Tab-separated table of C-alpha atoms in Angstrom:
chain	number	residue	atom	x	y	z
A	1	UNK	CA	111.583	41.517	85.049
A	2	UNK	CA	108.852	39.055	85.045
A	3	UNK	CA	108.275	37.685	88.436
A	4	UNK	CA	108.647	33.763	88.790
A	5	UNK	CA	107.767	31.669	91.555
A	6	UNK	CA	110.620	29.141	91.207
A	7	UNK	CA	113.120	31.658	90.922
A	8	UNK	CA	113.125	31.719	94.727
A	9	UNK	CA	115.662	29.759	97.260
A	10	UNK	CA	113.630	26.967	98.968
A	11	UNK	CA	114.805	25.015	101.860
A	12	UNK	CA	115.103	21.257	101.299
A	13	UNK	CA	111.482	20.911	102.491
A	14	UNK	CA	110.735	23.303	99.682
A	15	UNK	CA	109.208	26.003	101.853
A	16	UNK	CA	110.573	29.698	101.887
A	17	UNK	CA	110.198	31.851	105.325
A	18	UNK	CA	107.304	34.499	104.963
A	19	UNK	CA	106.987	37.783	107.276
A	20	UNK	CA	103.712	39.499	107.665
A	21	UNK	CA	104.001	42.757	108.593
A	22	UNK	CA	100.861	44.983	108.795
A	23	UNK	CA	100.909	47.267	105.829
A	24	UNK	CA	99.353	50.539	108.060
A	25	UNK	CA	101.178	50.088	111.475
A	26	UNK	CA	104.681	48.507	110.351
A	27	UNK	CA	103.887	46.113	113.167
A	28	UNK	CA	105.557	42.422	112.432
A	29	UNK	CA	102.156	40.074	113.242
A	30	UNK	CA	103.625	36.560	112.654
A	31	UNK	CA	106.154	34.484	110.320
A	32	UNK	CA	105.365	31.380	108.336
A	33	UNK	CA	106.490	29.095	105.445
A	34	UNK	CA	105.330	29.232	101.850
A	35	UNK	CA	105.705	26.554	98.739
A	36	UNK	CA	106.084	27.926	95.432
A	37	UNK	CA	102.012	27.045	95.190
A	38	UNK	CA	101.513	29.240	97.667
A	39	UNK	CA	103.552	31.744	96.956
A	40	UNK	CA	101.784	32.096	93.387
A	41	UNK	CA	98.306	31.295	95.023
A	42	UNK	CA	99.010	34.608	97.369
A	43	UNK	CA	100.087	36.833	94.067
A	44	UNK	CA	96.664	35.106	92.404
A	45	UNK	CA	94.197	35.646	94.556
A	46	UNK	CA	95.212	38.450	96.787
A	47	UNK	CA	94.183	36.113	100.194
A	48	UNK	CA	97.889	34.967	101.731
A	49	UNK	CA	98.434	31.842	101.584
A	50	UNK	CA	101.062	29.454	103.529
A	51	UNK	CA	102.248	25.977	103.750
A	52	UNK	CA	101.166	24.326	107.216
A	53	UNK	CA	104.325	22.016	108.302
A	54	UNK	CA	102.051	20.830	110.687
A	55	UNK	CA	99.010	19.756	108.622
A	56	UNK	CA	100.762	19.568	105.292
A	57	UNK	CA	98.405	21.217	103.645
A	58	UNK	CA	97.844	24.769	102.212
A	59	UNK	CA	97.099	27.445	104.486
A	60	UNK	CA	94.749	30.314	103.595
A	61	UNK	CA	95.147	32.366	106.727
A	62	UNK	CA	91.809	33.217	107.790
A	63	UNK	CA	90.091	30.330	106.422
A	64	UNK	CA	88.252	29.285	108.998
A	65	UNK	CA	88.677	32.059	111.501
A	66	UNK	CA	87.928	35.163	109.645
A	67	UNK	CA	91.067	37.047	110.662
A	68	UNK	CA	92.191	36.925	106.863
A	69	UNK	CA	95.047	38.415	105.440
A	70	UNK	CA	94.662	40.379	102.458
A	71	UNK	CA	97.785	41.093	100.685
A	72	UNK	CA	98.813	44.840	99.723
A	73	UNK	CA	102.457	44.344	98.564
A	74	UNK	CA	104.738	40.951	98.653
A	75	UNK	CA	109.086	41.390	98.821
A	76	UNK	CA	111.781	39.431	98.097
A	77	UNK	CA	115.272	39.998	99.851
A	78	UNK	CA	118.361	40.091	98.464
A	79	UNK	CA	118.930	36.513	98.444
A	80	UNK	CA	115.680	35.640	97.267
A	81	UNK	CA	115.546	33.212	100.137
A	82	UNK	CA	112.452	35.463	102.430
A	83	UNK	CA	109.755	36.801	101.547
A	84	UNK	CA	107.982	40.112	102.970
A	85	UNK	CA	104.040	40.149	103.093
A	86	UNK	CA	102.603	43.315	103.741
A	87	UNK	CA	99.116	43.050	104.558
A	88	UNK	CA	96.091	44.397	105.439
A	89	UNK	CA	95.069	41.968	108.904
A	90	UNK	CA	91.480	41.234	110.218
A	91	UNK	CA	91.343	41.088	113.811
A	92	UNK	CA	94.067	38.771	115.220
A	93	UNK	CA	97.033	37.666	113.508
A	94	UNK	CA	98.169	34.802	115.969
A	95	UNK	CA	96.564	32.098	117.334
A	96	UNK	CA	96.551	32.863	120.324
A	97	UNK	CA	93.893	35.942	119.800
A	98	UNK	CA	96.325	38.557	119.668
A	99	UNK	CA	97.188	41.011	117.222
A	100	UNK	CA	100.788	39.746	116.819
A	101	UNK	CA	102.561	35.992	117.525
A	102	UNK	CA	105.517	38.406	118.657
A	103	UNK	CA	103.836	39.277	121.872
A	104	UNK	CA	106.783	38.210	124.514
A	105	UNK	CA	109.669	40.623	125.016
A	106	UNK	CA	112.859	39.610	127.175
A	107	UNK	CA	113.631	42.331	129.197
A	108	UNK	CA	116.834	42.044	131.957
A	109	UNK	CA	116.783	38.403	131.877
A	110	UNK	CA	112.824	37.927	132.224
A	111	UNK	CA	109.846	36.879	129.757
A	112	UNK	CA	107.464	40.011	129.104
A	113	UNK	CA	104.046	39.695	128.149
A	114	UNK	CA	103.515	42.684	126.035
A	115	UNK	CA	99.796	42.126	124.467
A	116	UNK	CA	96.506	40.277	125.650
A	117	UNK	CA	94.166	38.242	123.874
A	118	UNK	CA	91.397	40.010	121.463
A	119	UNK	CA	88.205	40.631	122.616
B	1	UNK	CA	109.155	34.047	134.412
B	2	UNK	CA	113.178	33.860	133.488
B	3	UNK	CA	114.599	33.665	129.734
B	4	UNK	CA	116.126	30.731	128.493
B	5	UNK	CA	117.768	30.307	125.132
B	6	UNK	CA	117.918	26.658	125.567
B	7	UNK	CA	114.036	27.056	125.597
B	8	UNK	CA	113.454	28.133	122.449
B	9	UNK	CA	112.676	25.890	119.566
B	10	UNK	CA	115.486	25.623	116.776
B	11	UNK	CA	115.414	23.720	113.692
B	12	UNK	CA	117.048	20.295	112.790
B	13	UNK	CA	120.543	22.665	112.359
B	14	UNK	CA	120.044	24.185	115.450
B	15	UNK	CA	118.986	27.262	114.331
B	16	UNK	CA	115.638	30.194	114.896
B	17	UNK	CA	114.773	32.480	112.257
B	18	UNK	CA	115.380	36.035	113.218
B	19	UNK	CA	113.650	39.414	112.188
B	20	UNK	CA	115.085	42.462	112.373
B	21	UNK	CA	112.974	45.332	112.559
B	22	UNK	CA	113.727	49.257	112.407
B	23	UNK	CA	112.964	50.024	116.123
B	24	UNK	CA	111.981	53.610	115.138
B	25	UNK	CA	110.693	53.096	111.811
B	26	UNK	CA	109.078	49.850	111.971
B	27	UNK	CA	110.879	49.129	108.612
B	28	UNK	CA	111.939	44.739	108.262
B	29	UNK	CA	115.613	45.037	107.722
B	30	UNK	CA	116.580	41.754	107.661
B	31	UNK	CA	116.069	38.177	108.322
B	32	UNK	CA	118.461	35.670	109.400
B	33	UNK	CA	119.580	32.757	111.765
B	34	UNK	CA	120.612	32.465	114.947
B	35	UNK	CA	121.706	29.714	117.190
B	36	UNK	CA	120.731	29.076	121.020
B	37	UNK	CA	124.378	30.829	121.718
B	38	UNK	CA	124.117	33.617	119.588
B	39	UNK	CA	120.724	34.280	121.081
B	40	UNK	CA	122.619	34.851	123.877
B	41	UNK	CA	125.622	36.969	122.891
B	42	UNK	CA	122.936	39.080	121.857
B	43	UNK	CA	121.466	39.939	125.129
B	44	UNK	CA	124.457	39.550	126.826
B	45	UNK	CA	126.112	42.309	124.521
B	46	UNK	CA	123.125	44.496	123.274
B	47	UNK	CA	125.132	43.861	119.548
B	48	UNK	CA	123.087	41.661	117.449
B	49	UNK	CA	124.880	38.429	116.458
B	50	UNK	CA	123.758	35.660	113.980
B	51	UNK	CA	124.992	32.303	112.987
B	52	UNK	CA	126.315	32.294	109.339
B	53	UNK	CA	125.317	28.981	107.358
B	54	UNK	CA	127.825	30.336	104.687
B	55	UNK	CA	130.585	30.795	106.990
B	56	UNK	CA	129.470	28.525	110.131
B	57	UNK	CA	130.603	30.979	112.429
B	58	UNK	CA	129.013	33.545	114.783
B	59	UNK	CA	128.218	36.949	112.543
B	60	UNK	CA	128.037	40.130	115.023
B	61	UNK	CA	126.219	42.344	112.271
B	62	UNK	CA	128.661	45.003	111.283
B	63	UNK	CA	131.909	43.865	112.774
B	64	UNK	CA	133.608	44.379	109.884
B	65	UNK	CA	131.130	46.525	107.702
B	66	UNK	CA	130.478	49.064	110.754
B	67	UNK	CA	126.800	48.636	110.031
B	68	UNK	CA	126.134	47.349	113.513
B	69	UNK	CA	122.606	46.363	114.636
B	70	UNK	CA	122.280	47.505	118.203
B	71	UNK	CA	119.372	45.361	120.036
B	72	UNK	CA	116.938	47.442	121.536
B	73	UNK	CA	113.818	44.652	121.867
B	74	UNK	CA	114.076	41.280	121.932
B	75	UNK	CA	110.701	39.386	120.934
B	76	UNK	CA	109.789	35.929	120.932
B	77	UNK	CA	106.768	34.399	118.953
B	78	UNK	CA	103.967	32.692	120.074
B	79	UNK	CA	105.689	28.829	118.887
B	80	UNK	CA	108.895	29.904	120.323
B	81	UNK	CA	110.120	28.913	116.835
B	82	UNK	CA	111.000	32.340	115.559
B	83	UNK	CA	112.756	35.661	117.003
B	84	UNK	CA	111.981	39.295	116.231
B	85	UNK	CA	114.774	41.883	116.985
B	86	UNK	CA	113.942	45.509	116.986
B	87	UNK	CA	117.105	47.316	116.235
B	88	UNK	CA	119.033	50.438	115.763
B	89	UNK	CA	120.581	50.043	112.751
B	90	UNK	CA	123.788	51.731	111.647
B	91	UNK	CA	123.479	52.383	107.637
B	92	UNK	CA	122.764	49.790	105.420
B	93	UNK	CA	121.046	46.364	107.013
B	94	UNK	CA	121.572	44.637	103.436
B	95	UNK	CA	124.973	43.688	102.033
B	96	UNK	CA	124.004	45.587	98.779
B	97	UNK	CA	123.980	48.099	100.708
B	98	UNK	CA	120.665	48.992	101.069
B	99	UNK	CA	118.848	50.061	104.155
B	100	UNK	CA	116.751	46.495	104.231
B	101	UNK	CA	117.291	43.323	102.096
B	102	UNK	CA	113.588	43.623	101.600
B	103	UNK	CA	114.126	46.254	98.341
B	104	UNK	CA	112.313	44.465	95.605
B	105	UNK	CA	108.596	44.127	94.965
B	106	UNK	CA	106.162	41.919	92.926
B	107	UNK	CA	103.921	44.300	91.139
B	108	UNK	CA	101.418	43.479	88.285
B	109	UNK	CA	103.929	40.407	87.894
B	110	UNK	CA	106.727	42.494	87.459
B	111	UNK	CA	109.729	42.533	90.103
B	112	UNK	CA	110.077	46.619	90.883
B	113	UNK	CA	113.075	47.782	92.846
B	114	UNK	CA	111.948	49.924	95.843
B	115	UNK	CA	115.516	50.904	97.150
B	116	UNK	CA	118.573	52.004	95.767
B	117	UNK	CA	122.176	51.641	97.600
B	118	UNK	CA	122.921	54.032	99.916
B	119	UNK	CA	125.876	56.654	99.332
């Protein structure tokens, strides 16, 4: 079946939930939102591509910091309301300068720091 | 420095987006929502529970299917805006019954089903 854009669930804002997960080590680097635009600007041009709530604007990830994501596979779930990026990640994923935004475990109670900043 | 649910940041419903992630595989099962309470039944009981929009209720994943998610990391991202559980999952994660919700792919512009239902 042909794939469409707009056959996806959208939130009122319009915006679908997107999980990157690097395509070699299975590791989850970071979640953000997606328009339809996006979503078909990701499929187009191979560069992933988000929504910025913040900014409003369209996000290619990498733009302007190099740590691009280059897309190797994109999945929809069951109820076509998330999306799945695999990816192929330059350098850091989060803003932060680490590899992954999910870099603070709760163990027995407490906050975890479980990755440092890039070099 | 000592968890707090309450310090997380939840949407305008009062709900975080939550990942769940194969601990031993890596594989994204699942994605769905969780409020600052079941954040905390969570940890409290190692069971990973939800908040159904469907249902407005608290979901503990598998109570009634048997496909119980047992928490095994809990993982917070760098906006506090979004959760990533690494589980054990019991069977299927996807009520198609599928190991992950995440089964179909855009290919070529094609939608390609990666998973079939489990026996």
């Amino acid at each position: 079946m042909a794939f469409d854009p707009a056959s996806l669930r959208y939130d009122v804002a319009g915006l679908i939930p997107a999980i990157a997960q690097d395509h070699a080590t299975g590791e989850v680097l970071m979640m953000a939102w997606m328009n339809a635009e996006a979503v078909a600007r990701t499929l187009e041009t191979g560069r992933v591509t988000y929504w910025s709530r913040s900014r409003q604007a369209f996000w290619v990830k990498g733009e302007t910091s190099g740590h691009v994501q280059t897309l190797v596979d994109l999945r929809v779930d069951c109820d076509r309301d998330c999306l799945l990026v695999r990816v192929t990640q330059e350098g850091p994923a989060c803003h932060t300068n680490r590899r992954s935004c999910f870099y603070t475990a709760v163990r027995e109670g407490e906050e975890v720091e479980l990755l440092r900043p890039m070099d």
